[in-house]
XYZ file of C-alpha atoms in Angstrom:
569
model
C 103.014 181.754 64.462
C 101.011 181.709 67.773
C 103.239 184.093 69.500
C 102.827 186.419 66.288
C 98.962 186.043 66.064
C 98.761 186.540 69.987
C 101.029 189.338 70.249
C 103.196 190.935 73.439
C 104.302 187.580 73.911
C 107.706 187.909 75.110
C 109.254 184.138 75.671
C 107.441 180.620 74.958
C 108.714 176.974 75.396
C 107.666 174.103 73.762
C 107.744 170.707 75.479
C 107.699 167.706 73.670
C 107.905 163.996 75.520
C 111.074 162.062 74.442
C 110.291 159.043 75.631
C 109.822 157.077 78.935
C 108.165 160.171 80.385
C 110.537 162.873 79.889
C 110.283 165.900 78.384
C 112.011 168.226 76.976
C 112.396 171.738 74.546
C 111.488 171.169 71.103
C 110.861 174.306 70.368
C 111.915 178.226 72.259
C 110.989 181.975 70.660
C 111.464 184.366 69.998
C 115.245 181.657 69.529
C 116.217 178.959 70.834
C 119.187 180.514 72.516
C 116.314 182.737 74.999
C 116.239 181.876 78.719
C 112.856 180.172 79.367
C 113.912 178.933 82.553
C 111.586 180.853 84.446
C 108.681 178.779 82.509
C 109.920 175.714 83.938
C 107.352 175.714 86.816
C 104.448 176.597 85.218
C 105.100 173.624 82.580
C 105.653 171.198 85.052
C 102.436 172.004 86.914
C 100.183 172.013 83.370
C 102.114 169.013 82.420
C 100.701 167.480 86.291
C 97.419 168.712 86.070
C 96.643 168.072 82.328
C 95.134 171.352 81.757
C 95.136 174.806 80.830
C 96.669 177.449 82.859
C 96.788 180.960 83.669
C 99.582 182.102 86.640
C 100.330 185.489 87.135
C 102.993 186.712 89.541
C 102.982 189.933 91.956
C 101.688 192.698 90.816
C 101.426 191.593 87.321
C 104.911 191.213 86.215
C 104.613 187.800 84.977
C 102.014 186.492 83.273
C 101.979 182.577 81.871
C 99.727 181.045 79.795
C 100.238 176.823 79.781
C 97.995 174.566 77.756
C 99.194 170.624 77.245
C 99.509 168.766 74.112
C 96.803 165.918 74.448
C 96.121 163.870 72.045
C 93.733 160.918 72.392
C 94.124 161.267 76.160
C 97.572 160.639 75.307
C 99.829 163.305 77.063
C 102.646 164.036 74.297
C 103.633 167.687 75.861
C 102.991 171.280 76.698
C 102.969 174.876 75.076
C 103.857 178.041 77.883
C 104.030 181.558 77.092
C 105.036 184.353 78.584
C 102.429 187.240 77.883
C 102.104 190.854 78.810
C 99.518 191.640 81.623
C 95.834 191.478 80.349
C 92.605 192.071 80.960
C 90.727 187.822 82.274
C 88.741 187.699 78.643
C 91.931 188.278 76.832
C 93.417 185.752 78.565
C 91.247 183.028 78.125
C 91.345 184.061 74.051
C 94.979 183.261 74.575
C 94.142 179.950 75.872
C 91.481 179.020 73.151
C 94.056 180.400 70.068
C 96.505 177.758 72.131
C 93.581 175.153 71.490
C 92.808 175.892 68.082
C 96.365 176.091 67.390
C 97.786 172.902 68.862
C 95.552 171.208 66.269
C 98.746 170.661 63.504
C 100.762 169.418 66.537
C 98.034 166.586 66.980
C 97.248 166.282 63.420
C 101.251 165.128 63.376
C 101.240 162.653 65.843
C 98.300 160.987 64.600
C 99.594 160.801 61.289
C 102.987 159.934 62.771
C 101.058 156.830 64.830
C 99.027 155.910 61.465
C 102.079 155.719 60.099
C 103.803 153.921 62.516
C 100.435 151.467 62.594
C 100.115 150.600 58.916
C 104.643 149.836 59.153
C 103.659 147.143 62.009
C 100.642 145.577 60.305
C 102.581 145.340 57.077
C 105.450 143.609 59.291
C 102.819 141.777 60.597
C 101.648 140.517 57.400
C 104.595 139.516 56.208
C 105.453 137.311 59.710
C 102.076 135.786 59.016
C 102.898 135.016 55.470
C 106.131 133.719 56.148
C 104.935 131.750 59.037
C 102.463 129.954 56.715
C 105.167 129.225 54.282
C 107.170 127.182 57.174
C 104.350 125.714 58.207
C 103.617 123.493 54.776
C 106.792 121.926 55.393
C 106.302 118.754 58.795
C 109.924 118.207 58.471
C 113.126 120.908 60.099
C 114.997 119.892 56.421
C 112.608 120.984 53.765
C 111.132 123.211 56.200
C 114.345 125.514 56.789
C 115.494 125.440 52.848
C 111.777 127.004 51.932
C 111.422 129.055 54.627
C 115.198 130.971 54.072
C 114.441 131.084 50.322
C 111.424 132.799 50.760
C 113.014 135.206 53.589
C 115.693 136.351 50.821
C 113.149 137.054 48.283
C 110.473 138.847 50.596
C 113.343 141.193 51.857
C 115.421 141.186 48.954
C 118.649 139.962 49.943
C 121.420 137.885 48.362
C 121.972 135.585 50.906
C 119.847 134.340 53.895
C 120.810 131.715 56.624
C 119.330 130.027 59.592
C 121.718 128.164 62.413
C 120.381 125.793 64.589
C 121.467 126.141 68.746
C 123.539 123.097 69.620
C 125.075 122.720 72.749
C 125.426 126.398 73.110
C 126.809 126.582 69.578
C 125.225 127.974 66.073
C 124.827 125.278 63.648
C 124.006 126.338 59.996
C 121.009 124.319 59.178
C 119.946 125.745 55.207
C 121.545 128.669 53.268
C 118.812 130.199 50.421
C 119.465 128.962 47.368
C 121.224 125.955 47.897
C 120.804 122.667 48.403
C 123.835 121.657 49.397
C 127.132 123.179 51.127
C 130.097 122.414 52.832
C 129.727 122.353 56.530
C 133.588 122.577 56.878
C 134.443 125.764 54.670
C 135.742 128.583 56.299
C 132.522 130.724 54.406
C 130.111 128.211 56.990
C 132.855 128.758 60.306
C 132.643 132.672 59.527
C 129.305 132.474 59.817
C 128.706 130.281 62.690
C 130.965 132.845 64.230
C 128.647 135.744 63.366
C 125.739 133.516 64.690
C 126.974 132.745 67.914
C 127.763 136.251 68.923
C 123.989 137.458 68.198
C 123.104 133.917 70.009
C 125.221 134.588 73.246
C 123.926 138.528 73.323
C 120.432 137.283 72.634
C 120.224 140.642 70.637
C 119.716 141.600 66.680
C 122.981 142.487 65.620
C 123.756 144.610 62.311
C 126.990 145.760 60.377
C 127.137 148.622 59.281
C 125.572 149.665 62.985
C 122.601 151.292 62.950
C 121.201 154.402 64.204
C 118.942 153.228 67.038
C 118.795 149.202 67.766
C 121.238 147.032 66.772
C 123.755 148.140 69.210
C 125.255 144.834 70.058
C 128.919 143.895 69.865
C 129.331 143.187 65.979
C 132.848 142.094 65.636
C 132.322 138.681 64.218
C 129.446 140.225 61.855
C 132.028 142.821 60.364
C 134.630 140.305 59.981
C 132.216 138.134 57.722
C 130.266 140.958 56.238
C 133.521 142.588 54.283
C 131.278 144.863 51.776
C 128.311 143.892 52.508
C 125.747 144.823 55.138
C 124.601 141.241 57.229
C 121.710 141.602 60.570
C 121.142 138.813 62.344
C 118.384 138.403 65.066
C 117.624 135.373 67.091
C 114.755 132.906 67.095
C 113.792 132.487 71.049
C 110.752 129.796 72.388
C 110.225 129.341 75.893
C 112.267 132.395 77.094
C 115.756 131.069 75.432
C 117.701 131.099 72.200
C 117.097 128.235 69.439
C 118.044 129.647 66.171
C 119.518 132.581 64.517
C 118.638 134.060 61.110
C 121.439 135.729 59.004
C 120.478 138.208 56.270
C 122.569 139.463 53.813
C 122.869 142.249 50.576
C 124.956 145.011 49.299
C 122.932 147.941 50.786
C 122.543 148.908 54.398
C 119.942 147.638 56.884
C 117.313 150.281 57.950
C 115.708 150.118 61.704
C 112.905 148.813 59.404
C 114.408 146.276 58.102
C 115.239 144.901 61.366
C 111.809 145.644 63.357
C 110.288 143.449 59.936
C 113.295 140.963 60.497
C 112.260 140.535 64.398
C 108.977 140.425 63.786
C 109.524 137.211 61.905
C 111.633 135.336 64.030
C 109.369 136.107 66.787
C 106.456 133.706 64.468
C 108.977 131.663 64.083
C 110.721 130.538 67.217
C 108.078 128.692 68.593
C 107.378 126.701 65.303
C 111.239 126.435 64.552
C 110.926 124.347 68.452
C 108.544 122.605 67.997
C 110.052 120.733 64.693
C 113.437 120.569 66.525
C 111.715 118.534 68.863
C 109.614 116.363 66.167
C 113.394 116.548 64.533
C 115.634 114.937 67.810
C 115.946 110.925 68.571
C 115.613 109.921 72.100
C 118.567 110.840 73.159
C 118.785 114.230 71.841
C 115.450 114.637 73.846
C 116.545 112.815 77.066
C 119.336 114.989 77.120
C 117.100 118.291 76.886
C 115.143 117.262 79.520
C 117.851 116.705 81.563
C 119.231 119.788 81.031
C 115.709 121.519 81.828
C 115.809 119.794 85.381
C 119.895 120.561 86.103
C 118.508 124.081 85.244
C 115.185 123.845 87.460
C 117.883 122.231 90.560
C 119.870 125.288 90.229
C 117.302 127.731 90.263
C 116.877 129.088 94.207
C 113.065 129.846 94.143
C 112.704 126.539 93.902
C 113.923 124.807 96.810
C 111.318 122.080 97.185
C 112.476 120.030 93.573
C 115.980 119.654 95.453
C 114.360 118.507 98.775
C 112.063 115.812 96.807
C 115.286 114.821 94.751
C 117.236 114.291 98.276
C 114.814 112.101 99.815
C 113.946 110.454 96.075
C 117.682 109.490 96.059
C 117.554 108.389 100.146
C 114.514 106.043 98.697
C 116.196 104.542 95.813
C 119.531 103.692 97.797
C 118.081 102.223 100.514
C 115.770 100.459 97.919
C 119.083 98.720 96.769
C 121.580 98.713 99.796
C 118.958 98.069 102.819
C 117.757 94.671 103.616
C 114.686 93.206 104.599
C 112.550 89.772 104.948
C 111.716 87.973 102.101
C 109.142 85.582 102.415
C 107.694 83.119 99.676
C 104.198 83.755 99.603
C 101.675 80.722 98.454
C 97.951 79.661 98.635
C 97.353 76.982 102.292
C 94.931 74.755 102.812
C 93.844 73.270 106.481
C 93.903 69.840 106.098
C 93.698 66.961 109.401
C 96.841 65.698 110.596
C 95.259 62.394 109.974
C 92.455 61.510 107.625
C 90.382 58.037 108.373
C 88.792 56.243 105.455
C 85.387 54.272 106.662
C 85.275 52.040 103.735
C 82.329 48.953 102.800
C 83.469 46.057 104.900
C 82.062 43.862 102.031
C 79.316 43.450 99.572
C 75.907 44.548 99.870
C 72.970 47.244 99.959
C 73.080 50.124 101.761
C 70.789 50.580 104.718
C 71.137 53.281 106.624
C 73.431 57.025 106.393
C 72.576 59.315 109.532
C 75.751 61.314 109.191
C 77.313 63.130 105.975
C 80.119 65.379 105.424
C 80.240 67.926 107.693
C 79.265 66.310 110.737
C 80.603 66.199 113.847
C 81.303 62.584 115.271
C 82.014 61.065 118.173
C 84.035 57.710 118.586
C 81.408 54.585 117.855
C 78.955 56.546 116.423
C 77.043 54.952 113.560
C 78.319 56.543 110.143
C 76.141 53.872 107.674
C 74.254 50.768 108.759
C 74.506 48.178 105.736
C 71.041 45.632 104.985
C 71.908 42.306 107.547
C 68.876 40.199 106.857
C 70.630 38.350 103.764
C 73.282 37.683 106.831
C 70.790 36.368 109.201
C 69.611 33.624 107.108
C 72.658 32.816 106.481
C 73.599 32.365 109.879
C 70.524 30.010 110.181
C 71.676 27.807 107.711
C 75.043 27.646 109.105
C 73.933 27.047 112.360
C 71.667 24.325 110.875
C 74.094 22.602 108.886
C 77.131 23.071 111.993
C 74.295 20.479 113.787
C 73.437 18.418 111.243
C 77.429 17.777 110.978
C 77.580 17.241 114.736
C 74.684 14.679 114.870
C 76.923 12.807 111.913
C 79.756 13.000 113.582
C 78.521 11.289 117.098
C 76.847 9.247 115.081
C 80.080 7.797 113.482
C 81.760 7.977 116.564
C 79.103 5.838 118.372
C 79.314 2.561 115.330
C 83.553 3.103 115.725
C 83.151 4.607 112.089
C 86.398 6.242 111.935
C 86.250 7.663 108.569
C 83.059 8.869 108.330
C 83.503 10.902 111.951
C 86.404 12.223 110.209
C 84.820 13.640 106.977
C 82.235 14.574 109.517
C 83.632 16.897 111.334
C 85.258 18.270 108.874
C 82.332 19.952 107.415
C 81.098 20.451 110.710
C 84.355 22.697 111.043
C 83.676 24.148 107.586
C 80.129 25.151 108.940
C 81.446 26.835 111.830
C 84.343 28.792 109.734
C 81.344 29.910 107.914
C 79.541 30.657 110.951
C 82.242 32.410 112.432
C 82.393 34.746 109.138
C 79.204 35.539 108.606
C 79.498 36.363 112.531
C 82.053 38.837 112.000
C 79.978 40.259 108.606
C 77.450 40.814 110.981
C 79.398 42.944 113.483
C 80.609 44.635 110.847
C 77.282 45.680 108.826
C 77.703 49.000 111.226
C 80.160 51.681 109.966
C 81.063 53.676 112.921
C 83.750 56.311 113.846
C 87.132 55.182 114.970
C 87.453 58.333 116.220
C 85.727 62.128 117.497
C 86.048 64.667 114.326
C 84.119 65.629 111.325
C 83.361 63.802 108.294
C 85.352 65.236 105.485
C 83.976 63.638 102.705
C 80.908 61.276 102.354
C 77.155 61.371 101.770
C 74.659 58.741 101.101
C 71.775 59.723 102.457
C 70.585 60.057 98.186
C 71.878 56.415 97.985
C 69.608 53.883 100.457
C 68.875 50.949 98.825
C 71.588 50.887 96.433
C 74.250 48.203 96.174
C 78.053 49.153 97.742
C 80.820 47.091 96.936
C 83.609 45.737 99.524
C 86.091 48.574 99.918
C 84.419 51.234 98.277
C 84.853 54.740 100.175
C 81.939 55.757 102.344
C 83.626 58.420 104.263
C 86.320 60.020 105.234
C 87.028 61.471 109.290
C 89.919 63.414 110.461
C 90.229 64.547 113.945
C 89.456 68.098 115.545
C 92.033 69.268 117.774
C 95.505 67.970 114.912
C 95.701 69.782 111.720
C 98.259 70.138 109.161
C 98.988 72.882 106.645
C 99.449 72.375 102.933
C 101.251 75.349 101.053
C 101.194 75.192 97.306
C 104.039 76.735 96.693
C 104.856 77.482 92.445
C 108.118 76.012 91.417
C 109.728 79.198 90.673
C 109.683 79.931 94.863
C 110.656 75.990 95.639
C 114.349 76.573 95.827
C 113.721 79.082 98.815
C 111.859 76.675 100.613
C 113.318 74.340 103.475
C 112.195 72.347 105.652
C 112.464 74.172 109.196
C 111.669 77.229 108.323
C 108.924 79.249 109.749
C 106.295 81.425 108.733
C 102.654 82.839 109.047
C 99.456 82.155 107.702
C 96.169 83.944 107.441
C 93.111 82.349 107.068
C 89.853 83.262 104.877
C 87.792 82.909 108.587
C 90.359 83.972 110.847
C 91.124 87.120 108.714
C 92.225 89.023 111.860
C 94.455 86.484 113.482
C 97.872 85.592 112.311
C 98.849 81.677 112.899
C 102.306 80.595 112.822
C 103.809 77.061 111.451
C 106.715 75.570 110.709
C 107.505 74.133 107.420
C 107.822 69.647 108.024
C 107.995 68.064 104.471
C 108.152 69.404 101.103
C 106.014 66.928 99.044
C 105.911 66.284 95.084
C 104.742 68.783 92.499
C 101.403 68.623 90.559
C 99.323 70.496 88.293
C 97.170 72.742 89.299
C 95.230 75.954 87.487
C 97.822 75.673 84.563
C 100.893 75.597 87.147
C 102.966 73.595 88.369
C 103.130 73.619 92.014
C 105.153 71.593 94.856
C 102.811 70.482 98.570
C 104.624 71.533 101.003
C 103.258 70.201 104.289
C 103.600 72.279 108.110
C 102.609 72.630 111.393
C 100.346 75.213 113.536
C 101.840 76.376 116.130
C 98.810 76.098 117.764
C 96.263 73.399 118.466
C 93.252 75.201 120.297
C 92.065 76.580 117.168
C 88.289 76.147 115.792
C 89.309 75.257 112.646
C 88.137 73.185 110.051
C 89.431 70.758 106.946
C 89.030 72.844 103.510
C 89.941 76.167 105.331
C 92.009 78.078 102.995
C 94.266 81.482 103.343
C 97.403 82.265 102.548
C 100.670 81.956 104.004
C 104.011 83.238 104.254
C 107.392 81.786 104.570
C 110.461 83.213 105.763
C 112.939 82.725 103.539
C 116.293 84.566 105.102
C 116.955 88.249 104.546
C 117.279 90.254 100.807
C 117.731 93.782 100.261
C 114.341 95.486 98.919
C 115.129 95.724 95.377
C 115.741 92.009 95.404
C 112.266 90.988 96.454
C 110.606 93.460 94.393
C 112.394 92.353 91.210
C 113.862 88.464 91.185
C 111.281 86.963 90.054
C 110.768 89.945 87.092
C 114.272 88.598 86.254
C 114.099 85.591 86.449
C 111.616 85.718 83.979
C 113.218 87.485 81.662
C 116.373 85.151 81.880
C 114.229 82.393 81.489
C 112.789 83.813 78.155
C 116.555 84.744 77.101
C 117.090 81.568 77.237
C 114.451 80.080 75.246
C 114.680 83.057 72.468
C 118.432 82.868 71.536
C 120.324 80.909 69.623
């Protein structure tokens, strides 16, 4: 029509896009057998520049008019005319005529696009409706049955089946309009083979084959279909096939049907994957995780994961097979090696107490004084009695009264003994330090004038150059402690210095803070340290070589054994 309206057109060519940027002849004038190869350069230039062109040959032998078919910024092709030579104004009129004449082609393309968009929208709506039906169920079984029933009625299919990928093989999960089915029947086996065929190819398969799409191998589908039409689409999630939807009916499936099925499958894949995760038991999820980890390890683009796995394996083997020093930890306290008690020598009253706990004292230094006024009076009384009995004794001797002399002598000796006792008490009225040391306990500064009983503990004194360490070892660790073992000690007051010690004795157990602990006595290797009794810290006793795994887990395993023994019949 354009060529007849323009007039004097010797040849014409209409190029349209076939797909992928390829343009092929859609129409040739005056006939499809006409040779229009001389118009190809002008067509290429017009498509490249995307504008109307007028090209003249030498001496007007060839005049070519080309105009692109551009619809809403999308290039669909070009129209090229070989016309007779004419004036420039007439050629511009030809371009204008082509511009308006191409409008019906633009309308055709727009109508085709609108129709495709409407079909896509309808497929999307159907897919969303199916997704809403499936999303109403939280368990895999009810969801699968509701899904296949809805698909069968929505797409007018005789039967719809859902298969789940189980270790690379499709297993039938649900069949439309069938609450139960025989899993080992020939029908189910043939259907699962058809599903495997689609799942292995990771593409949709239809039988009878479609003109476009569904071009996969359909041998199993042909064997299963018989006189019916079968179409299978793959459900995928995170790039992996997880299931297959199979549709059956008497009429062959079309390309539009396949597009609708694939739209449904695209939305159902992630939802089905989430339901499978909930449906699986722990062992199934663990197997999936292991398979995923193995796939990552085999991926050559992730060498860091392999290196990390090798390092972790080496460390784990080292933990189980390498041995290290096993040390028993315990709270430690420093005590004087010898602690001397200063007690009240007799019943009396406290007169003076110049020292208290924490004072450093020297040998012979007065720690406390008792009131000796009563003793002085008693000494004077016994002195008087001794003089009286002595005078009686001498008088009896002078009179030769042997019996009276013996009585007087005995009374004089008794007074002498009482006097010696009083003198001894007077000598011990001052409580003095037995050696150089530190007062560990005792504060009598608030008890001056109060009575004290004979033997009452007044002070405890420890030497300044002789100490011992008391380790409080829990009863679960005492089996590994022996006399003669060595260890190291860190005190809170000397946190920067590690002290060596040797276990000397293991004493009896005693309760402390709700636990049963053993007092383990140890001797420090050094005696030149400025220590004070009562200093605390943490000591570790070397108890031999053990594997690191045993060192870190033996307490837990011992506790588990004890609990098992307690609770098991």
